Amino acid sequence: MQTIPAQTEQPLAAESTSHPKGLYLLFATEMWERFSYYGMRAVLVLFLTKAMMMDKAFASKFYGGYTSLVYLTPLIGGFISDRYWGNRRSILTGGLLMALGQFTLFFSASNYGAAESHALSHWLLYLGLGVMIVGNGFFKPNISSMVGSLYAPADKRKDAAYTIFYMGINLGSFIGNTITSLIGDTGNPADFRWAFLACGIAMLLGTVIFNWGKEKYLHTPDGTQVGQTPAISGGVMGIYALLPVLLAIILGILWLDSAKFPTIAPLLGVAVLGIAFMIFSDKSLSGADVKGIMVIFIVSFFVVFFWAAFEQAPASLTFFADEQMNRTIFGYTLPASIFQNLNAIFVVVGAPIMAAVWTALGRRGAEPPSPLKMAIGLALLAAGYLVMCFGVHNLQPGVKVSMFFLVALYFLHSVGELCLSPIGLSLVNKLAPVKFASLLMAVWFLANAAANYLAGYMSSLYPDPKSNATPEILGYHITNLYDFFMVFVVSAAVAAGILFLISGKLAKMMDARNYPAPAAQA
């Protein structure tokens, strides 16, 4: 491939319908990283319950603790990138650490069993997850923020760019989930290790691709390289020395939260207050900057409700598929974990359609503002769980539910996701002041951290027919699957309604940032 001058690759005209080649480099890098993360996550709760012999409630909370820390550490990674390392070094370091973590899980799964008889395997489990948590903290916020840096500030292609980028996320999820389900979720606990090995190899591949193309393709419309070490850096090598300390802290938090007492929830609260103080105490921010940042915090609060329900896919919904759903088709019984692929399939197919819809509406001046799009996403989430309520209503013991209901749920959730997640990423990039770009992208992932922790807790309420306990939340007793799914219907519907009501006000606050939000049509 010949090198094309940056000005030719990436014209300044905002009306251009083509996208810079750097977007597709980031697309490929993120695709393989998502193969690694989602491929591992697809089989994690099954590995914990079937190989490591954890009960469902403990496995759910352990899963929630891990995934919440995955989204909490971008606060640290975003700060280090802004002040010390830059995006590129952070992505490369994070990618290598995540690959190392996957290979550690491979060794953990090679000698599995209950903690009493296989203590080393359980410690390797903690170590592998801890290394991946640290690596993700450097990788995730930086690659997402780099997407927006390839475009001019007011370029209307950003929403479409993030939707295309999001398609890469889900393509990686689909490939990874398929492979790990087929080679790991076989009914033989010994095969989980092959899933982790495949994920480690995929992570290495994504890191190599990024390193190969970073100098050639990652630049602004005028040819300026992006993501490099800040001109005024507080130091580079000293951060490497802090990595073992950060790992030790993460491992301590993960162990305390899962084995002793809740630790992560208070940390999330402190993180919210700390980052808000750090940003809003900056006297250089203009009034428009402050309004834009307030919008980021407000919509981040609402996405907690979305992801807490959405992230039941690898937890309670996988338990449901494994135990309560008829998975046999044409004489073949599908692995329970492979149904998570439905989300990736629907998003990969739907992403270009949604990108085209937003672009077409934008040209007509009829595109709804980002907060309204996100409210629509929450409403579709509630609709998905309502479908499940019809499927399990008055379900008799021993009767299994048709897979149609789970397919319908994933379809509605996937369309809702396309209305919320890529739009939210783009919103953060458009509203964040340059000096806080990575840190405010990390705020978005902080909302995901809270949601995933809550998702683990909610999954622990899943009614287990083998247990006599009756889960309860806010005085509401969960005696069956219908009660369980109704919790998500109500929470998502209420959040959607409130966001609908305030979306107009949020759109006006976004206008003050000089990146106008499209007006909703009456």
Coordinates of C-alpha atoms in Angstrom, one line a residue:
M1 CA 0.0 0.0 0.0
Q2 CA 1.4 3.4 -1.0
T3 CA 1.6 6.2 1.6
I4 CA -0.9 8.9 0.8
P5 CA -0.3 12.4 2.1
A6 CA -2.4 13.2 5.1
Q7 CA -4.1 16.1 3.4
T8 CA -5.4 13.7 0.7
E9 CA -6.4 10.9 3.2
Q10 CA -8.2 13.3 5.5
P11 CA -9.8 16.3 3.8
L12 CA -10.7 19.2 6.0
A13 CA -14.2 19.5 4.6
A14 CA -16.7 18.4 7.3
E15 CA -19.2 17.5 4.5
S16 CA -16.9 14.7 3.3
T17 CA -18.6 11.3 3.5
S18 CA -15.3 9.3 3.7
H19 CA -13.5 8.6 6.9
P20 CA -9.7 8.8 7.7
K21 CA -7.7 5.6 7.5
G22 CA -6.8 6.0 11.1
L23 CA -10.4 5.2 12.1
Y24 CA -10.0 1.7 10.5
L25 CA -6.6 1.1 12.3
L26 CA -8.4 1.9 15.6
F27 CA -11.3 -0.3 14.4
A28 CA -9.0 -3.3 13.9
T29 CA -7.1 -2.8 17.2
E30 CA -10.3 -2.5 19.1
M31 CA -11.8 -5.5 17.3
W32 CA -9.0 -7.9 18.5
E33 CA -9.1 -6.4 22.0
R34 CA -12.8 -7.0 22.2
F35 CA -12.3 -10.5 20.9
S36 CA -10.0 -11.0 24.0
Y37 CA -12.3 -9.3 26.5
Y38 CA -15.7 -10.5 25.4
G39 CA -14.4 -14.0 24.4
M40 CA -13.2 -14.5 28.0
R41 CA -16.2 -12.8 29.5
A42 CA -18.6 -15.1 27.6
V43 CA -17.3 -18.2 29.5
L44 CA -16.2 -16.6 32.8
V45 CA -19.2 -17.2 35.0
L46 CA -19.5 -20.8 33.6
F47 CA -15.8 -21.3 34.3
L48 CA -16.3 -20.0 37.9
T49 CA -19.3 -22.2 38.6
K50 CA -18.4 -25.4 36.7
A51 CA -14.6 -25.5 37.0
M52 CA -13.8 -23.4 40.1
M53 CA -16.9 -24.7 41.9
M54 CA -18.2 -21.3 43.0
D55 CA -22.0 -20.9 43.7
K56 CA -24.0 -18.7 41.5
A57 CA -24.4 -15.8 43.9
F58 CA -20.7 -15.6 44.7
A59 CA -19.7 -16.0 41.1
S60 CA -22.1 -13.2 40.1
K61 CA -20.7 -10.8 42.6
F62 CA -17.1 -11.8 41.8
Y63 CA -17.9 -11.2 38.1
G64 CA -19.4 -7.9 38.9
G65 CA -16.4 -6.9 41.0
Y66 CA -14.0 -7.8 38.1
T67 CA -16.0 -6.0 35.4
S68 CA -16.5 -2.9 37.5
L69 CA -12.8 -2.6 38.1
V70 CA -12.2 -3.0 34.4
Y71 CA -14.2 0.2 33.9
L72 CA -12.9 2.0 37.0
T73 CA -9.1 1.8 36.2
P74 CA -9.6 4.0 33.0
L75 CA -9.8 6.9 35.5
I76 CA -6.1 6.2 36.4
G77 CA -5.1 5.3 32.8
G78 CA -6.8 8.5 31.4
F79 CA -5.0 10.7 33.9
I80 CA -1.6 9.1 33.2
S81 CA -2.2 9.4 29.5
D82 CA -3.1 13.1 29.7
R83 CA -0.2 14.0 32.0
Y84 CA 2.6 11.6 31.3
W85 CA 2.4 8.9 28.6
G86 CA 0.0 10.0 25.8
N87 CA -2.5 7.7 24.1
R88 CA 0.0 5.6 22.1
R89 CA 2.2 4.4 24.9
S90 CA -0.8 3.7 27.1
I91 CA -2.5 1.6 24.4
L92 CA 0.7 -0.5 23.8
T93 CA 1.4 -1.1 27.5
G94 CA -2.3 -1.9 28.2
G95 CA -2.5 -4.3 25.3
L96 CA 0.6 -6.3 26.4
L97 CA -0.6 -6.5 30.0
M98 CA -4.0 -7.8 28.9
A99 CA -2.4 -10.5 26.8
L100 CA -0.3 -11.5 29.8
G101 CA -3.4 -11.7 32.0
Q102 CA -5.2 -14.0 29.5
F103 CA -2.2 -16.3 29.5
T104 CA -2.2 -16.4 33.3
L105 CA -5.9 -17.5 33.2
F106 CA -4.8 -20.3 30.8
F107 CA -2.5 -21.7 33.5
S108 CA -5.2 -21.2 36.1
A109 CA -7.7 -23.2 34.0
S110 CA -5.1 -25.9 33.4
N111 CA -5.4 -27.1 37.0
Y112 CA -8.9 -26.2 38.1
G113 CA -11.0 -27.1 41.1
A114 CA -12.5 -25.8 44.4
A115 CA -10.4 -23.3 46.4
E116 CA -9.9 -25.8 49.2
S117 CA -8.0 -28.3 47.0
H118 CA -6.7 -26.0 44.2
A119 CA -5.5 -22.8 46.0
L120 CA -2.8 -22.0 43.4
S121 CA -5.3 -22.1 40.6
H122 CA -7.6 -19.6 42.4
W123 CA -4.7 -17.3 43.1
L124 CA -3.7 -17.4 39.4
L125 CA -7.3 -16.6 38.6
Y126 CA -7.1 -13.4 40.8
L127 CA -3.6 -12.6 39.3
G128 CA -4.8 -13.0 35.7
L129 CA -7.9 -10.9 36.2
G130 CA -5.9 -8.2 38.1
V131 CA -3.3 -7.9 35.3
M132 CA -6.1 -7.5 32.8
I133 CA -7.8 -4.9 34.9
V134 CA -4.6 -2.8 35.0
G135 CA -4.0 -3.2 31.3
N136 CA -7.5 -2.2 30.4
G137 CA -7.2 0.9 32.4
F138 CA -4.5 2.1 30.1
F139 CA -6.0 0.7 26.9
K140 CA -9.7 1.5 27.0
P141 CA -10.1 5.3 27.5
N142 CA -7.2 6.1 25.2
I143 CA -8.3 4.2 22.1
S144 CA -11.8 5.6 22.4
S145 CA -10.6 9.2 22.7
M146 CA -8.3 8.9 19.8
V147 CA -11.2 8.3 17.4
G148 CA -12.5 11.8 17.9
S149 CA -9.0 13.4 17.6
L150 CA -8.9 12.3 13.9
Y151 CA -11.6 14.8 13.1
A152 CA -12.1 18.5 13.2
P153 CA -13.9 19.7 16.4
A154 CA -17.3 20.4 14.6
D155 CA -17.1 17.6 12.1
K156 CA -20.6 16.1 11.8
R157 CA -19.1 12.7 10.9
K158 CA -18.2 12.0 14.5
D159 CA -21.4 10.2 15.4
A160 CA -21.1 8.0 12.3
A161 CA -17.4 7.5 13.1
Y162 CA -18.1 6.2 16.6
T163 CA -20.9 4.0 15.3
I164 CA -18.4 2.5 12.8
F165 CA -15.9 2.1 15.6
Y166 CA -18.6 0.5 17.7
M167 CA -19.2 -2.0 14.9
G168 CA -15.6 -3.1 15.3
I169 CA -16.2 -3.7 19.0
N170 CA -19.1 -6.0 18.2
L171 CA -17.4 -7.7 15.3
G172 CA -14.6 -8.6 17.7
S173 CA -17.1 -9.7 20.3
F174 CA -18.8 -12.0 17.8
I175 CA -15.6 -13.6 16.6
G176 CA -14.3 -14.1 20.2
N177 CA -17.6 -15.3 21.6
T178 CA -18.0 -17.8 18.9
I179 CA -14.6 -19.3 19.2
T180 CA -14.5 -19.4 23.0
S181 CA -18.0 -20.9 23.2
L182 CA -17.1 -23.6 20.8
I183 CA -13.7 -24.5 22.2
G184 CA -14.4 -23.6 25.9
D185 CA -18.0 -24.2 26.7
T186 CA -18.1 -27.9 25.7
G187 CA -19.4 -29.4 28.9
N188 CA -15.9 -30.4 29.8
P189 CA -14.4 -28.0 32.4
A190 CA -10.9 -28.8 31.1
D191 CA -11.6 -27.0 27.9
F192 CA -12.0 -23.5 29.4
R193 CA -8.3 -23.1 29.2
W194 CA -8.3 -23.1 25.4
A195 CA -10.7 -20.2 25.4
F196 CA -8.3 -18.1 27.5
L197 CA -5.4 -19.1 25.3
A198 CA -7.2 -17.9 22.2
C199 CA -8.1 -14.6 23.9
G200 CA -4.4 -14.0 24.8
I201 CA -3.3 -14.6 21.2
A202 CA -6.0 -12.2 19.9
M203 CA -4.9 -9.5 22.3
L204 CA -1.3 -9.8 21.1
L205 CA -2.4 -9.5 17.5
G206 CA -4.4 -6.3 18.2
T207 CA -1.3 -4.8 19.9
V208 CA 1.0 -5.6 17.0
I209 CA -1.5 -4.1 14.5
F210 CA -1.7 -0.9 16.4
N211 CA 2.1 -0.6 16.7
W212 CA 2.5 -1.2 13.0
G213 CA 0.1 1.5 11.8
K214 CA 0.3 4.2 14.5
E215 CA 2.8 6.5 12.8
K216 CA 1.3 6.2 9.4
Y217 CA -2.4 6.8 10.0
L218 CA -3.0 8.4 13.4
H219 CA -3.0 12.2 12.6
T220 CA -5.4 15.1 12.6
P221 CA -6.9 16.5 9.3
D222 CA -3.9 18.8 8.9
G223 CA -1.4 16.0 9.3
T224 CA -0.4 16.5 13.0
Q225 CA 0.4 13.2 14.8
V226 CA -2.0 12.5 17.7
G227 CA -1.6 10.5 20.8
Q228 CA 2.1 11.1 21.4
T229 CA 3.8 11.8 24.7
P230 CA 2.6 15.3 26.0
A231 CA 5.1 18.1 25.3
I232 CA 5.2 18.8 29.1
S233 CA 5.3 15.4 30.6
G234 CA 5.8 14.7 34.3
G235 CA 7.9 11.7 33.4
V236 CA 7.6 8.4 31.6
M237 CA 9.8 5.8 33.2
G238 CA 8.6 6.4 36.7
I239 CA 5.1 5.3 35.7
Y240 CA 6.4 1.8 34.8
A241 CA 7.8 1.5 38.3
L242 CA 4.4 2.2 39.7
L243 CA 2.7 -0.6 37.7
P244 CA 3.5 -3.4 40.3
V245 CA 2.1 -1.1 43.1
L246 CA -1.1 -0.5 41.1
L247 CA -1.5 -4.2 40.5
A248 CA -1.1 -5.0 44.2
I249 CA -3.8 -2.5 45.0
I250 CA -6.1 -3.9 42.4
L251 CA -5.6 -7.4 43.6
G252 CA -6.2 -6.4 47.2
I253 CA -9.5 -4.6 46.3
L254 CA -10.7 -7.5 44.2
W255 CA -9.9 -10.1 47.0
L256 CA -11.5 -7.9 49.7
D257 CA -14.6 -7.2 47.8
S258 CA -15.2 -10.9 46.8
A259 CA -14.0 -12.6 50.0
K260 CA -14.5 -10.2 52.9
F261 CA -16.7 -7.1 52.6
P262 CA -17.9 -4.6 49.9
T263 CA -15.0 -2.5 48.9
I264 CA -15.6 -1.4 45.3
A265 CA -18.9 0.5 45.9
P266 CA -17.3 3.0 48.3
L267 CA -14.4 3.5 45.8
L268 CA -16.9 4.3 43.1
G269 CA -18.4 7.0 45.2
V270 CA -15.0 8.5 46.1
A271 CA -14.0 8.4 42.4
V272 CA -17.1 10.3 41.4
L273 CA -16.5 13.0 44.0
G274 CA -12.8 13.2 43.4
I275 CA -13.0 13.5 39.6
A276 CA -15.8 16.1 39.8
F277 CA -13.7 18.2 42.2
M278 CA -10.6 17.9 40.1
I279 CA -12.4 19.1 37.0
F280 CA -14.8 21.7 38.4
S281 CA -12.2 23.3 40.5
D282 CA -10.2 24.2 37.4
K283 CA -10.7 28.0 37.1
S284 CA -9.7 28.0 33.4
L285 CA -12.9 26.4 32.3
S286 CA -15.5 28.6 30.6
G287 CA -19.2 28.6 31.4
A288 CA -19.9 26.7 28.3
D289 CA -17.2 24.1 29.3
V290 CA -18.9 23.7 32.6
K291 CA -22.3 23.1 31.1
G292 CA -20.9 20.5 28.7
I293 CA -19.1 18.7 31.5
M294 CA -22.4 18.7 33.5
V295 CA -24.2 17.1 30.6
I296 CA -21.5 14.3 30.6
F297 CA -22.0 13.6 34.3
I298 CA -25.8 13.7 34.0
V299 CA -26.1 11.3 31.0
S300 CA -23.4 9.1 32.6
F301 CA -25.8 8.7 35.6
F302 CA -28.5 7.4 33.4
V303 CA -26.4 4.9 31.5
V304 CA -25.8 3.2 34.8
F305 CA -29.4 1.9 34.6
F306 CA -28.9 0.8 31.0
W307 CA -25.7 -1.2 31.6
A308 CA -26.8 -2.7 34.9
A309 CA -29.6 -4.4 33.0
F310 CA -27.8 -5.0 29.8
E311 CA -24.8 -6.7 31.5
Q312 CA -27.0 -9.5 32.7
A313 CA -26.0 -11.2 29.4
P314 CA -22.9 -13.0 30.6
A315 CA -24.3 -13.5 34.1
S316 CA -28.0 -14.2 34.9
L317 CA -29.1 -14.5 31.3
T318 CA -26.3 -17.1 30.7
F319 CA -27.6 -19.0 33.8
F320 CA -31.1 -18.8 32.3
A321 CA -29.9 -20.1 28.9
D322 CA -28.0 -22.9 30.5
E323 CA -30.8 -24.1 32.8
Q324 CA -34.2 -22.8 31.6
M325 CA -34.1 -22.5 27.9
N326 CA -34.5 -25.1 25.1
R327 CA -31.2 -24.8 23.2
T328 CA -31.7 -27.7 20.8
I329 CA -32.0 -26.9 17.1
F330 CA -31.9 -29.5 14.3
G331 CA -30.8 -32.1 16.9
Y332 CA -27.8 -30.0 18.1
T333 CA -27.7 -28.4 21.6
L334 CA -26.1 -25.0 21.4
P335 CA -23.7 -23.9 24.1
A336 CA -25.4 -21.5 26.6
S337 CA -22.6 -18.9 26.2
I338 CA -23.0 -18.6 22.4
F339 CA -26.3 -16.8 22.8
Q340 CA -24.4 -13.7 23.8
N341 CA -23.4 -13.6 20.2
L342 CA -26.8 -12.4 19.2
N343 CA -26.0 -9.0 20.5
A344 CA -22.9 -8.8 18.4
I345 CA -24.7 -10.0 15.3
F346 CA -27.5 -7.5 15.6
V347 CA -25.1 -4.6 16.3
V348 CA -22.7 -5.5 13.4
V349 CA -25.7 -5.7 11.0
G350 CA -27.5 -2.7 12.5
A351 CA -24.5 -0.3 13.1
P352 CA -24.1 0.9 9.4
I353 CA -27.9 1.2 9.2
M354 CA -28.1 3.3 12.3
A355 CA -25.1 5.4 11.1
A356 CA -26.9 6.0 7.8
V357 CA -30.2 6.9 9.6
W358 CA -28.5 9.5 11.8
T359 CA -26.6 11.0 8.8
A360 CA -29.8 11.2 6.7
L361 CA -31.8 12.8 9.6
G362 CA -28.9 15.2 10.2
R363 CA -29.0 16.4 6.6
R364 CA -32.7 17.1 7.0
G365 CA -32.3 18.9 10.3
A366 CA -34.4 16.2 12.0
E367 CA -31.8 14.3 14.0
P368 CA -32.8 14.0 17.7
P369 CA -30.3 15.3 20.3
S370 CA -28.0 12.8 21.8
P371 CA -29.8 12.6 25.2
L372 CA -33.1 11.8 23.4
K373 CA -31.4 9.0 21.5
M374 CA -30.1 7.6 24.7
A375 CA -33.6 7.8 26.3
I376 CA -34.9 5.7 23.3
G377 CA -32.1 3.2 24.1
L378 CA -33.3 2.8 27.7
A379 CA -36.9 2.4 26.5
L380 CA -35.9 -0.4 24.2
L381 CA -34.0 -2.1 27.0
A382 CA -37.1 -2.1 29.1
A383 CA -39.1 -3.6 26.2
G384 CA -36.6 -6.4 25.9
Y385 CA -37.1 -7.5 29.5
L386 CA -40.9 -7.1 29.1
V387 CA -40.7 -9.7 26.3
M388 CA -38.9 -12.1 28.7
C389 CA -41.6 -11.5 31.3
F390 CA -44.2 -12.9 28.8
G391 CA -41.9 -15.9 28.2
V392 CA -41.6 -16.9 31.8
H393 CA -45.0 -15.9 33.2
N394 CA -46.6 -18.8 35.0
L395 CA -43.7 -21.0 33.9
Q396 CA -44.2 -24.5 35.3
P397 CA -41.4 -26.5 36.9
G398 CA -39.5 -28.6 34.4
V399 CA -40.8 -26.6 31.4
K400 CA -38.1 -24.9 29.3
V401 CA -38.7 -21.6 27.5
S402 CA -38.4 -21.2 23.7
M403 CA -35.2 -19.5 22.6
F404 CA -37.4 -17.0 20.7
F405 CA -37.8 -14.9 23.8
L406 CA -34.1 -14.6 24.4
V407 CA -33.5 -13.8 20.7
A408 CA -36.2 -11.0 20.9
L409 CA -34.6 -9.6 24.0
Y410 CA -31.1 -9.4 22.4
F411 CA -32.6 -7.8 19.3
L412 CA -34.3 -5.0 21.3
H413 CA -31.3 -4.6 23.6
S414 CA -28.9 -4.3 20.6
V415 CA -31.0 -1.6 18.9
G416 CA -31.1 0.2 22.2
E417 CA -27.3 -0.1 22.6
L418 CA -26.8 1.5 19.2
C419 CA -29.0 4.4 20.3
L420 CA -27.0 4.9 23.5
S421 CA -23.4 3.7 23.6
P422 CA -21.7 5.0 20.4
I423 CA -23.8 8.2 20.8
G424 CA -22.6 8.6 24.3
L425 CA -18.9 8.1 23.3
S426 CA -19.3 10.8 20.6
L427 CA -21.1 13.1 23.1
V428 CA -18.2 12.9 25.5
N429 CA -15.7 13.6 22.8
K430 CA -17.6 16.6 21.6
L431 CA -18.3 18.2 25.0
A432 CA -15.0 17.5 26.8
P433 CA -12.4 20.3 26.9
V434 CA -9.1 19.2 25.3
K435 CA -7.1 19.3 28.5
F436 CA -9.6 16.8 30.1
A437 CA -10.4 14.7 27.0
S438 CA -9.1 11.3 28.3
L439 CA -10.2 11.9 31.9
L440 CA -13.8 12.7 30.9
M441 CA -13.8 9.7 28.6
A442 CA -12.9 7.8 31.7
V443 CA -15.9 9.3 33.5
W444 CA -18.0 7.5 30.9
F445 CA -16.4 4.3 31.8
L446 CA -16.8 5.1 35.5
A447 CA -20.6 4.9 34.8
N448 CA -19.9 1.5 33.3
A449 CA -18.0 0.5 36.4
A450 CA -20.9 1.3 38.7
A451 CA -23.3 -0.4 36.3
N452 CA -21.2 -3.6 36.1
Y453 CA -20.9 -3.7 39.9
L454 CA -24.6 -3.3 40.2
A455 CA -25.1 -5.9 37.4
G456 CA -23.2 -8.5 39.5
Y457 CA -25.3 -7.7 42.5
M458 CA -28.5 -7.9 40.5
S459 CA -27.4 -11.3 39.0
S460 CA -26.9 -12.6 42.5
L461 CA -30.6 -12.2 43.0
Y462 CA -31.4 -14.7 40.2
P463 CA -33.8 -17.2 41.7
D464 CA -32.0 -20.5 42.0
P465 CA -34.5 -23.5 42.0
K466 CA -31.9 -25.5 44.1
S467 CA -32.0 -22.9 46.9
N468 CA -34.7 -22.2 49.4
A469 CA -33.6 -18.6 49.8
T470 CA -35.9 -15.8 48.5
P471 CA -33.8 -12.9 47.1
E472 CA -35.1 -9.4 48.0
I473 CA -34.4 -5.9 46.7
L474 CA -35.9 -2.7 48.3
G475 CA -38.6 -4.9 50.0
Y476 CA -39.5 -6.6 46.7
H477 CA -39.4 -10.4 47.0
I478 CA -38.1 -12.3 44.0
T479 CA -39.8 -15.7 44.0
N480 CA -39.5 -16.6 40.3
L481 CA -38.1 -15.5 37.0
Y482 CA -41.0 -13.2 36.2
D483 CA -40.3 -11.2 39.4
F484 CA -36.6 -11.1 38.5
F485 CA -37.1 -9.7 35.0
M486 CA -39.7 -7.2 36.1
V487 CA -37.1 -5.5 38.2
F488 CA -35.2 -4.5 35.0
V489 CA -38.4 -3.5 33.2
V490 CA -39.4 -1.0 35.9
S491 CA -35.9 0.4 36.5
A492 CA -35.1 1.0 32.8
A493 CA -38.6 2.4 32.0
V494 CA -38.4 4.9 34.8
A495 CA -34.9 6.0 33.8
A496 CA -36.0 6.4 30.2
G497 CA -39.0 8.5 31.2
I498 CA -37.0 10.9 33.2
L499 CA -34.3 11.3 30.5
F500 CA -37.0 11.9 27.9
L501 CA -38.3 14.8 30.1
I502 CA -35.0 16.5 30.6
S503 CA -33.4 15.8 27.1
G504 CA -34.5 19.2 25.8
K505 CA -32.7 21.0 28.7
L506 CA -29.6 18.9 28.2
A507 CA -29.6 19.7 24.4
K508 CA -29.6 23.5 25.2
M509 CA -26.6 23.0 27.6
M510 CA -24.8 21.2 24.8
D511 CA -25.5 24.1 22.4
A512 CA -23.5 26.4 24.8
R513 CA -20.4 24.3 23.9
N514 CA -20.6 25.5 20.3
Y515 CA -21.2 22.0 19.0
P516 CA -24.9 22.3 18.4
A517 CA -27.2 19.4 19.1
P518 CA -29.9 18.8 16.5
A519 CA -33.3 20.0 17.6
A520 CA -35.9 17.3 18.3
Q521 CA -38.9 17.5 16.0
A522 CA -42.4 18.1 17.5

